[in-house]
Amino acid sequence: MRILGINALFHDPAAALVIDGRTVAAAEEERFSRRKHGKRPVPFSAWELPEKAAAWCLKRAGLRPEDLDAVAYSFDPALARPAESMGLDDPWDHLRLTYAREAPGFLRTALPGLDPGIVRFVPHHMAHAASSAFAAPDAEPSSVLVLDGRGEQASHLAAYRIRDRLQPLHAQELPHSLGLVYEELTEHLGFLRSSDEFKVMALASHGTPRMLPELRRHVYPTGDGGFHATAVPWHELCAPRAPDEPWTQDHADTAASAQAVLEETLLDLVRWLHGKTHHSTLTLAGGVALNCVANTRIAREGPFSRVWVQPAAGDAGTALGGALLLAAGGGDEPEPMTGADLGRDWTDAELGAWLKTAAVPFDRPPDIAATVARAVADNQIVAWFQGRSEYGPRALGHRSLLAHPGHAGNLERLNDVKGREQFRPIAPMVLADRAAEIFDGPLPSPYMLFVHDVAEPWRERIPAVVHVDGTARIQTVDPARQPLVARMLGEFERLTGLPVLVNTSLNTAGRPMVDDPRDALECFGSSPVDLLAIGPYAIRREGFFRSGAAEGGVR
């Protein structure tokens, strides 16, 4: 079966294509439209579809809309209830339901030739669950836990996978929502709601959870697989912060307390689920599963021996999950993901043509990996644009900024390059077979979704990537999956003795990750990056801005 998955209703619109159970392509609309998260999660934007992402997925496979067997839309309006009946203050929420019901018609307009009769509504949290349980390798049987802001009428799903079937066990009804509570705190602390929750997680490391007893009165597990989470009086815990104001210790302590109560509640939910299934593998999805600190506590202290997290755990991942769920229901065996590199790529010839059209000076060194390793060893910042772009919010060695981890000042330097807050950490990448001697935590960690304690002897050797609490959010690199990145890491270690590189996303604050060559050139030209490695080609800053650059070409 040829199935297109669509996520559109709330935020992070995305499309994914599954053919005969295999994931062929997946991409988020923000990478095409250059609007962070694709759109704001308000009812008035619910009609917007991932038109460009969907069209690209079909093009990637050489399909037309009329060639599809089904379209999975990851929200079922028939299951939804009015917002006021669920205790939510959202007077325009009825627009979402109207737009969801009309989605087949909107899709026909967006994809001419599509039969609206093949559109299937997939329950939101079942799509999340499928994105994890069916995409994880060696995950049959397994348990699955989904937590986010909201779906049709719940904010959580506990379920399990047996062969190609997902069986729900429990769902927490709204208004109780761990995701919405965390969103409320994000807004209270002066960050952008439904966007900057990761900043709260980072800020929490700078605080102590001294408000935890008070928060436990409002957020707590109920012992039956669910939880209470609503009406937290944030104003009583700390003063609200304006976006342009500095944060205070009260703000950091509130963030730390919220992080702690989230982790406690998640551990209870995980233990309840394991008590029902007794599986060894747990898979996670939903926006809360992007909280890598909580994921690590689940892996360390929870009863499951293995925890796997969907790299596109937020709503974007429901496009893939919806398609996988329909594929399994239609008799196709879902194949696990082999990586998050499911987006666009270009041939060497196409990249060269882009650069010639842009009239920038570039050269083609014998080995771009060795060239980059030498540049980073000389403490240059490198923009790394290689292969297919990532699906999900993490830069995983395809659209990355690379730097030397041995210079503590590179943390501030990179945060300045990206135009973001100085309390934000930067992450390391490391060869998978070297990770255990440096980092203590769940391994392998190919999707940067856990935090690891940095071994004491290494903290002074790689200070740029060590967070204030002595941890790092690592990406392990498998040479079989990413030979170019692995070769670059090996060459960097030969030059410096360090098997670790700084890896952060190739973008600037408030902008989506770079996706196509034009994005890469714009980012390189507007930020103090020393070298752009785009495919096999190298563009150097001094050449990019020198007189006569308009006559660019291969040197």
Coordinates of C-alpha atoms in Angstrom, one line a residue:
M1 CA 0.0 0.0 0.0
R2 CA 1.1 3.6 -0.7
I3 CA 0.0 5.7 2.2
L4 CA 0.6 9.4 2.8
G5 CA 0.5 10.6 6.4
I6 CA -0.5 14.2 7.3
N7 CA -0.2 16.1 10.5
A8 CA -1.8 19.5 10.3
L9 CA -4.3 20.5 13.0
F10 CA -2.3 21.8 16.0
H11 CA 1.4 22.6 15.1
D12 CA 4.4 21.2 13.3
P13 CA 2.6 20.3 10.1
A14 CA 4.4 17.4 8.4
A15 CA 4.0 14.7 5.8
A16 CA 5.3 11.2 5.5
L17 CA 5.1 8.5 2.9
V18 CA 5.0 4.8 3.7
I19 CA 5.1 2.3 0.8
D20 CA 4.5 -1.4 1.6
G21 CA 5.3 -0.7 5.2
R22 CA 8.6 1.1 4.5
T23 CA 9.2 4.7 5.4
V24 CA 10.2 6.4 2.1
A25 CA 10.2 10.0 3.1
A26 CA 9.2 12.3 5.9
A27 CA 9.5 16.1 6.2
E28 CA 8.2 19.0 8.2
E29 CA 6.5 22.0 6.4
E30 CA 8.7 24.5 8.3
R31 CA 11.8 23.3 6.3
F32 CA 10.0 24.4 3.1
S33 CA 8.1 27.5 4.3
R34 CA 10.9 28.7 6.7
R35 CA 8.3 29.4 9.4
K36 CA 9.3 28.0 12.7
H37 CA 7.1 25.0 13.6
G38 CA 5.2 25.7 10.3
K39 CA 2.6 27.8 12.0
R40 CA 1.3 28.8 15.5
P41 CA -1.0 26.3 17.2
V42 CA -4.1 28.5 17.2
P43 CA -7.5 27.5 15.9
F44 CA -7.4 30.0 13.0
S45 CA -4.4 28.2 11.5
A46 CA -5.8 24.7 11.8
W47 CA -6.8 24.7 8.1
E48 CA -3.2 25.0 6.9
L49 CA -1.8 21.9 5.5
P50 CA 1.8 20.7 4.9
E51 CA 1.3 21.2 1.1
K52 CA 5.0 21.6 0.2
A53 CA 6.1 18.7 2.4
A54 CA 3.4 16.4 1.0
A55 CA 4.2 17.3 -2.6
W56 CA 7.9 16.6 -2.0
C57 CA 7.2 13.2 -0.4
L58 CA 5.2 12.2 -3.5
K59 CA 7.9 13.6 -5.8
R60 CA 10.6 11.7 -3.9
A61 CA 8.8 8.4 -4.7
G62 CA 7.7 9.3 -8.2
L63 CA 4.0 9.2 -7.3
R64 CA 1.0 11.4 -8.2
P65 CA -1.8 12.0 -5.7
E66 CA -4.0 9.7 -7.6
D67 CA -1.5 6.8 -7.1
L68 CA -2.1 6.8 -3.3
D69 CA -4.1 4.0 -1.7
A70 CA -4.8 6.0 1.5
V71 CA -4.1 9.3 3.3
A72 CA -3.8 9.2 7.1
Y73 CA -4.9 12.5 8.9
S74 CA -3.7 12.4 12.5
F75 CA -6.8 13.6 14.2
D76 CA -10.3 12.2 14.4
P77 CA -12.9 14.9 14.8
A78 CA -15.5 12.2 15.6
L79 CA -13.7 11.5 18.9
A80 CA -13.4 15.2 19.9
R81 CA -15.6 17.1 22.4
P82 CA -16.2 20.8 22.8
A83 CA -13.3 22.5 24.6
E84 CA -15.5 23.9 27.4
S85 CA -16.9 20.4 28.2
M86 CA -13.2 19.3 28.7
G87 CA -12.4 22.2 31.0
L88 CA -10.3 24.0 28.4
D89 CA -10.4 27.7 28.0
D90 CA -10.3 27.9 24.2
P91 CA -13.5 29.6 22.8
W92 CA -12.5 29.2 19.2
D93 CA -11.6 25.5 19.4
H94 CA -14.7 24.6 17.4
L95 CA -12.9 26.0 14.3
R96 CA -10.3 23.2 14.7
L97 CA -13.1 20.6 14.6
T98 CA -14.7 22.3 11.5
Y99 CA -11.4 22.4 9.7
A100 CA -10.6 18.8 10.6
R101 CA -13.9 17.5 9.3
E102 CA -13.2 19.4 6.0
A103 CA -9.6 18.1 5.7
P104 CA -10.4 15.7 2.8
G105 CA -11.6 18.5 0.7
F106 CA -8.7 20.8 1.7
L107 CA -6.3 17.9 0.8
R108 CA -7.9 17.5 -2.6
T109 CA -7.3 21.2 -3.3
A110 CA -3.7 21.0 -2.1
L111 CA -2.9 17.8 -4.0
P112 CA -4.9 18.0 -7.3
G113 CA -6.0 14.5 -8.4
L114 CA -6.3 13.2 -4.9
D115 CA -9.5 11.2 -4.2
P116 CA -10.9 12.7 -0.9
G117 CA -12.6 9.4 -0.2
I118 CA -9.3 7.7 0.6
V119 CA -8.6 10.1 3.5
R120 CA -8.8 8.3 6.9
F121 CA -9.0 10.0 10.3
V122 CA -6.5 8.4 12.7
P123 CA -6.9 9.1 16.4
H124 CA -4.1 11.6 17.4
H125 CA -2.6 9.6 20.2
M126 CA -2.8 6.3 18.3
A127 CA -0.8 8.0 15.5
H128 CA 1.8 9.1 18.1
A129 CA 1.9 5.6 19.5
A130 CA 2.4 4.0 16.1
S131 CA 5.2 6.4 15.3
S132 CA 7.1 4.9 18.1
A133 CA 6.0 1.3 18.5
F134 CA 6.1 0.5 14.8
A135 CA 9.2 2.6 14.0
A136 CA 11.4 1.3 16.8
P137 CA 13.8 -1.6 15.9
D138 CA 13.2 -4.9 17.7
A139 CA 10.1 -3.6 19.4
E140 CA 7.7 -6.5 19.1
P141 CA 6.3 -7.0 21.7
S142 CA 6.7 -3.7 23.5
S143 CA 4.9 -1.1 25.6
V144 CA 4.3 2.4 24.4
L145 CA 3.6 5.6 26.3
V146 CA 2.4 8.9 24.7
L147 CA 2.3 12.3 26.5
D148 CA 1.7 15.7 24.9
G149 CA -0.5 18.7 25.3
R150 CA -3.7 17.4 23.9
G151 CA -5.4 15.2 21.4
E152 CA -9.1 14.8 20.7
Q153 CA -10.1 14.5 24.4
A154 CA -7.0 13.2 26.1
S155 CA -3.4 14.1 26.8
H156 CA -1.9 10.7 27.3
L157 CA -2.1 7.1 26.1
A158 CA -0.6 3.9 27.5
A159 CA -0.7 1.0 25.1
Y160 CA 1.2 -2.0 23.9
R161 CA 2.2 -3.5 20.6
I162 CA 1.6 -7.2 19.7
R163 CA 2.8 -8.0 16.2
D164 CA 1.1 -5.4 13.9
R165 CA -1.6 -4.4 16.4
L166 CA -1.7 -1.6 19.0
Q167 CA -3.8 -2.2 22.0
P168 CA -4.7 0.9 24.2
L169 CA -4.7 0.4 28.0
H170 CA -5.4 3.8 29.5
A171 CA -5.8 7.4 28.5
Q172 CA -5.8 10.5 30.7
E173 CA -8.7 12.8 29.8
L174 CA -8.4 16.5 29.6
P175 CA -8.0 19.1 31.2
H176 CA -5.3 17.1 33.0
S177 CA -2.2 17.4 30.8
L178 CA 1.5 17.3 31.6
G179 CA 2.2 18.9 28.3
L180 CA -0.2 21.8 28.8
V181 CA 1.2 22.4 32.3
Y182 CA 4.7 22.6 30.9
E183 CA 3.5 24.9 28.1
E184 CA 1.9 27.2 30.7
L185 CA 5.2 27.5 32.6
T186 CA 7.0 28.1 29.4
E187 CA 4.8 31.1 28.8
H188 CA 5.0 32.3 32.4
L189 CA 8.8 32.3 32.1
G190 CA 8.7 34.6 29.1
F191 CA 9.4 32.0 26.4
L192 CA 7.2 31.1 23.4
R193 CA 4.6 28.6 24.3
S194 CA 4.4 25.4 22.2
S195 CA 7.9 26.2 20.9
D196 CA 10.4 26.9 23.7
E197 CA 9.7 24.2 26.3
F198 CA 13.2 22.9 25.8
K199 CA 14.5 26.2 27.2
V200 CA 12.6 25.5 30.4
M201 CA 14.4 22.1 30.6
A202 CA 17.7 23.8 30.1
L203 CA 17.0 26.5 32.7
A204 CA 16.0 23.9 35.2
S205 CA 19.6 22.8 35.4
H206 CA 20.5 26.2 36.9
G207 CA 18.0 25.8 39.7
T208 CA 17.0 23.7 42.7
P209 CA 13.5 22.1 43.1
R210 CA 12.6 23.9 46.3
M211 CA 9.0 24.4 45.1
L212 CA 8.5 20.7 44.6
P213 CA 6.2 20.2 47.7
E214 CA 3.9 22.9 46.4
L215 CA 3.8 21.6 42.9
R216 CA 3.0 18.1 44.1
R217 CA -0.3 19.5 45.3
H218 CA -1.3 20.2 41.7
V219 CA 0.6 17.6 39.6
Y220 CA 0.7 14.0 40.8
P221 CA -0.1 10.5 39.6
T222 CA -3.4 9.0 40.6
G223 CA -2.2 5.4 40.8
D224 CA -4.5 4.0 38.1
G225 CA -2.2 4.8 35.1
G226 CA -3.3 8.4 35.0
F227 CA -2.5 11.7 36.7
H228 CA -3.8 15.0 38.0
A229 CA -2.2 18.0 36.2
T230 CA -4.1 21.3 35.9
A231 CA -4.5 24.7 37.5
V232 CA -1.0 25.3 38.7
P233 CA -0.8 28.7 40.3
W234 CA 2.5 29.8 38.7
H235 CA 2.2 33.4 39.9
E236 CA 2.4 32.1 43.5
L237 CA 5.7 30.4 42.8
C238 CA 7.5 33.1 40.9
A239 CA 6.9 36.4 39.2
P240 CA 6.2 36.2 35.5
R241 CA 9.1 37.1 33.3
A242 CA 8.9 39.3 30.2
P243 CA 10.7 38.0 27.1
D244 CA 13.3 40.7 27.2
E245 CA 14.0 40.5 31.0
P246 CA 16.8 38.5 32.5
W247 CA 15.9 35.3 34.3
T248 CA 16.2 35.2 38.1
Q249 CA 17.0 32.3 40.5
D250 CA 13.3 32.1 41.3
H251 CA 12.7 31.4 37.7
A252 CA 15.3 28.7 37.5
D253 CA 14.1 27.1 40.8
T254 CA 10.5 27.0 39.4
A255 CA 11.7 25.4 36.2
A256 CA 13.7 22.9 38.3
S257 CA 10.6 22.1 40.4
A258 CA 8.4 21.6 37.4
Q259 CA 11.0 19.4 35.8
A260 CA 11.2 17.3 39.0
V261 CA 7.5 16.8 39.3
L262 CA 7.2 15.9 35.7
E263 CA 9.9 13.2 36.1
E264 CA 8.2 11.8 39.2
T265 CA 4.9 11.5 37.5
L266 CA 6.4 9.9 34.4
L267 CA 8.1 7.3 36.5
D268 CA 4.9 6.4 38.1
L269 CA 3.1 6.0 34.7
V270 CA 6.0 3.9 33.4
R271 CA 5.9 1.6 36.4
W272 CA 2.1 1.2 36.1
L273 CA 2.4 0.3 32.4
H274 CA 5.2 -2.2 33.1
G275 CA 3.0 -3.8 35.7
K276 CA 0.3 -4.4 33.1
T277 CA 2.6 -5.6 30.3
H278 CA 5.8 -6.9 31.8
H279 CA 7.6 -6.1 28.5
S280 CA 11.3 -5.4 28.4
T281 CA 11.0 -2.6 25.8
L282 CA 9.3 0.8 26.2
T283 CA 8.8 3.2 23.3
L284 CA 7.9 6.9 23.8
A285 CA 6.3 9.5 21.7
G286 CA 4.4 12.8 22.1
G287 CA 6.0 16.2 22.7
V288 CA 6.8 15.4 26.4
A289 CA 9.1 12.6 25.0
L290 CA 11.4 15.3 23.7
N291 CA 12.4 16.0 27.4
C292 CA 15.7 14.2 27.3
V293 CA 16.3 14.7 31.1
A294 CA 13.0 12.9 31.9
N295 CA 13.8 10.2 29.3
T296 CA 17.0 9.5 31.1
R297 CA 15.4 9.0 34.5
I298 CA 12.9 6.7 32.9
A299 CA 15.8 4.7 31.4
R300 CA 17.8 4.7 34.6
E301 CA 15.1 4.2 37.3
G302 CA 12.2 2.7 35.4
P303 CA 11.5 -1.0 35.1
F304 CA 12.0 -1.4 31.4
S305 CA 15.4 -2.6 30.3
R306 CA 15.3 -0.7 27.0
V307 CA 13.8 2.7 26.2
W308 CA 13.5 3.9 22.6
V309 CA 12.2 7.4 21.7
Q310 CA 10.8 8.5 18.4
P311 CA 13.2 11.2 17.1
A312 CA 10.2 13.2 15.7
A313 CA 8.3 12.7 19.0
G314 CA 6.3 15.9 18.6
D315 CA 3.2 16.3 16.5
A316 CA 5.3 16.1 13.3
G317 CA 5.8 12.4 14.0
T318 CA 2.1 11.7 13.9
A319 CA 2.3 12.0 10.1
L320 CA 4.6 9.0 10.1
G321 CA 2.6 7.2 12.8
G322 CA -0.7 7.6 11.1
A323 CA 0.7 6.2 7.8
L324 CA 2.3 3.2 9.7
L325 CA -0.9 2.5 11.5
L326 CA -2.9 2.3 8.3
A327 CA -0.2 0.2 6.7
A328 CA -0.3 -2.3 9.5
G329 CA -4.1 -2.3 9.4
G330 CA -4.0 -3.0 5.7
G331 CA -1.8 -6.0 5.9
D332 CA 1.7 -4.4 5.4
E333 CA 4.4 -5.2 7.9
P334 CA 5.7 -1.9 9.2
E335 CA 9.5 -1.7 8.9
P336 CA 11.5 0.0 11.6
M337 CA 13.2 3.4 11.0
T338 CA 16.9 3.1 10.0
G339 CA 17.6 6.7 10.8
A340 CA 16.0 10.2 11.0
D341 CA 17.5 11.3 7.6
L342 CA 14.2 11.1 5.8
G343 CA 14.2 14.6 4.1
R344 CA 15.6 16.3 1.1
D345 CA 19.0 15.8 -0.4
W346 CA 20.9 16.8 -3.5
T347 CA 23.5 15.1 -5.7
D348 CA 27.1 16.5 -5.9
A349 CA 26.3 17.9 -9.4
E350 CA 23.2 19.6 -8.2
L351 CA 25.0 21.2 -5.3
G352 CA 27.7 22.4 -7.6
A353 CA 25.2 24.0 -9.9
W354 CA 23.6 25.8 -6.9
L355 CA 27.0 27.2 -5.9
K356 CA 27.8 28.4 -9.4
T357 CA 24.4 30.0 -9.7
A358 CA 25.0 31.7 -6.4
A359 CA 28.4 32.9 -7.8
V360 CA 30.3 32.1 -4.6
P361 CA 34.0 30.9 -4.6
F362 CA 34.3 27.3 -3.6
D363 CA 36.6 24.3 -4.0
R364 CA 36.4 20.6 -3.9
P365 CA 39.0 19.2 -1.5
P366 CA 40.1 15.6 -1.8
D367 CA 38.3 14.7 1.4
I368 CA 35.7 17.1 2.8
A369 CA 35.7 15.1 6.1
A370 CA 39.4 15.7 6.6
T371 CA 39.1 19.3 5.6
V372 CA 36.4 19.9 8.2
A373 CA 38.3 18.0 10.9
R374 CA 41.4 20.3 10.3
A375 CA 39.2 23.4 10.4
V376 CA 37.5 22.4 13.6
A377 CA 40.9 21.4 15.1
D378 CA 42.0 25.0 14.3
N379 CA 39.0 26.2 16.3
Q380 CA 37.0 27.3 13.4
I381 CA 33.2 26.9 13.3
V382 CA 31.9 24.8 10.4
A383 CA 28.5 24.6 8.9
W384 CA 27.9 21.0 7.8
F385 CA 25.3 20.2 5.1
Q386 CA 25.4 16.6 4.1
G387 CA 22.9 14.0 2.8
R388 CA 19.2 13.9 3.6
S389 CA 17.8 16.4 6.2
E390 CA 16.6 15.2 9.5
Y391 CA 13.0 14.5 10.5
G392 CA 12.4 16.0 13.9
P393 CA 14.0 18.8 15.9
R394 CA 17.5 17.4 16.4
A395 CA 20.5 18.1 14.2
L396 CA 22.0 14.6 13.8
G397 CA 25.0 15.1 11.5
H398 CA 23.2 16.3 8.3
R399 CA 22.4 19.9 9.0
S400 CA 24.8 20.8 11.8
L401 CA 27.2 23.5 13.2
L402 CA 30.4 21.9 14.3
A403 CA 33.0 23.2 16.7
H404 CA 35.9 22.2 19.0
P405 CA 34.7 20.9 22.3
G406 CA 38.0 21.6 24.1
H407 CA 37.6 25.3 24.3
A408 CA 35.1 26.4 27.0
G409 CA 34.5 29.7 25.2
N410 CA 32.9 27.9 22.3
L411 CA 29.7 27.6 24.3
E412 CA 29.3 31.4 24.4
R413 CA 30.7 31.7 20.9
L414 CA 28.1 29.4 19.4
N415 CA 25.2 30.8 21.4
D416 CA 26.3 34.2 20.0
V417 CA 26.5 32.8 16.4
K418 CA 22.9 31.4 16.8
G419 CA 21.6 34.5 18.7
R420 CA 20.2 32.5 21.6
E421 CA 20.3 32.6 25.4
Q422 CA 23.6 31.9 27.1
F423 CA 22.1 29.3 29.5
R424 CA 21.5 27.0 26.6
P425 CA 23.9 24.0 26.3
I426 CA 25.5 22.7 23.1
A427 CA 25.7 19.0 22.4
P428 CA 28.5 16.5 21.6
M429 CA 28.7 13.9 18.9
V430 CA 30.9 10.8 19.5
L431 CA 31.7 7.6 17.7
A432 CA 29.4 4.9 19.2
D433 CA 32.3 2.6 20.1
R434 CA 34.0 5.4 22.1
A435 CA 30.9 6.7 23.9
A436 CA 31.0 4.5 27.0
E437 CA 34.5 5.6 28.2
I438 CA 33.3 9.3 28.2
F439 CA 29.6 9.3 28.9
D440 CA 27.4 7.4 31.3
G441 CA 23.8 6.9 30.2
P442 CA 21.6 5.1 27.8
L443 CA 23.7 3.8 24.9
P444 CA 23.6 3.9 21.9
S445 CA 22.0 7.3 21.7
P446 CA 21.7 8.1 17.9
Y447 CA 18.9 10.6 18.2
M448 CA 20.2 12.9 21.0
L449 CA 17.2 12.1 23.3
F450 CA 18.9 11.3 26.6
V451 CA 21.4 13.1 28.8
H452 CA 24.6 11.4 30.0
D453 CA 26.9 12.1 32.9
V454 CA 30.3 13.2 31.6
A455 CA 33.2 11.2 33.2
E456 CA 35.2 13.3 35.5
P457 CA 38.5 13.1 33.6
W458 CA 36.8 14.3 30.5
R459 CA 35.0 17.3 31.9
E460 CA 38.1 19.5 31.6
R461 CA 39.0 18.1 28.2
I462 CA 35.6 18.8 26.5
P463 CA 34.3 21.8 28.6
A464 CA 32.2 23.3 25.8
V465 CA 29.7 20.4 25.8
V466 CA 29.4 19.9 29.6
H467 CA 26.3 21.4 31.0
V468 CA 26.3 23.1 34.4
D469 CA 25.1 19.9 36.1
G470 CA 27.9 17.8 34.6
T471 CA 25.8 16.2 31.9
A472 CA 25.7 16.3 28.1
R473 CA 23.0 15.4 25.6
I474 CA 25.0 13.2 23.2
Q475 CA 24.6 11.7 19.7
T476 CA 26.4 8.5 19.1
V477 CA 27.6 7.9 15.5
D478 CA 27.5 4.5 13.9
P479 CA 30.1 4.3 11.0
A480 CA 27.8 1.9 9.1
R481 CA 25.0 4.5 9.1
Q482 CA 27.1 7.7 8.9
P483 CA 30.5 6.9 7.3
L484 CA 31.3 10.5 6.4
V485 CA 30.6 11.8 9.9
A486 CA 32.5 8.9 11.4
R487 CA 35.5 9.6 9.2
M488 CA 35.5 13.2 10.2
L489 CA 35.3 12.3 13.9
G490 CA 38.2 9.9 13.5
E491 CA 40.4 12.5 11.7
F492 CA 39.5 15.1 14.4
E493 CA 40.7 12.7 17.1
R494 CA 43.9 12.0 15.2
L495 CA 44.6 15.8 15.2
T496 CA 43.5 16.6 18.7
G497 CA 43.2 13.4 20.8
L498 CA 39.5 14.2 21.3
P499 CA 36.9 11.7 19.9
V500 CA 34.1 14.3 20.4
L501 CA 32.9 17.2 18.4
V502 CA 30.4 20.0 19.2
N503 CA 27.2 19.4 17.2
T504 CA 24.4 21.9 17.3
S505 CA 21.6 22.6 14.7
L506 CA 22.4 24.6 11.6
N507 CA 20.2 27.6 12.1
T508 CA 19.9 30.8 14.0
A509 CA 17.4 31.6 16.8
G510 CA 13.8 31.6 15.7
R511 CA 14.5 30.0 12.4
P512 CA 13.9 26.4 11.3
M513 CA 16.9 24.2 10.7
V514 CA 18.6 24.8 7.3
D515 CA 17.2 22.4 4.7
D516 CA 18.1 23.3 1.2
P517 CA 21.3 24.8 -0.3
R518 CA 19.8 28.3 -0.5
D519 CA 19.1 28.1 3.3
A520 CA 22.7 27.0 3.9
L521 CA 24.2 29.9 1.9
E522 CA 21.9 32.5 3.6
C523 CA 22.8 31.2 7.1
F524 CA 26.5 31.1 6.2
G525 CA 26.4 34.6 4.8
S526 CA 24.6 36.1 7.8
S527 CA 26.4 34.5 10.7
P528 CA 30.1 34.4 11.7
V529 CA 30.8 30.8 10.5
D530 CA 34.2 30.1 9.1
L531 CA 33.6 27.3 6.7
L532 CA 30.6 25.8 4.9
A533 CA 31.0 22.1 4.0
I534 CA 28.1 21.4 1.5
G535 CA 28.4 18.0 0.0
P536 CA 32.0 17.6 -1.2
Y537 CA 32.5 21.3 -1.6
A538 CA 34.0 23.9 0.8
I539 CA 33.3 27.6 1.0
R540 CA 35.6 29.7 3.2
R541 CA 34.5 32.9 4.8
E542 CA 37.4 34.9 3.6
G543 CA 36.7 33.9 0.1
F544 CA 32.9 34.3 0.4
F545 CA 33.3 38.0 1.2
R546 CA 36.4 38.9 -0.7
S547 CA 36.4 41.3 -3.6
G548 CA 35.3 39.7 -6.8
A549 CA 33.3 36.9 -5.1
A550 CA 30.5 37.5 -7.7
E551 CA 32.7 35.6 -10.2
G552 CA 32.5 32.5 -8.0
G553 CA 33.3 29.1 -9.2
V554 CA 35.4 26.0 -8.5
R555 CA 38.9 27.0 -7.4

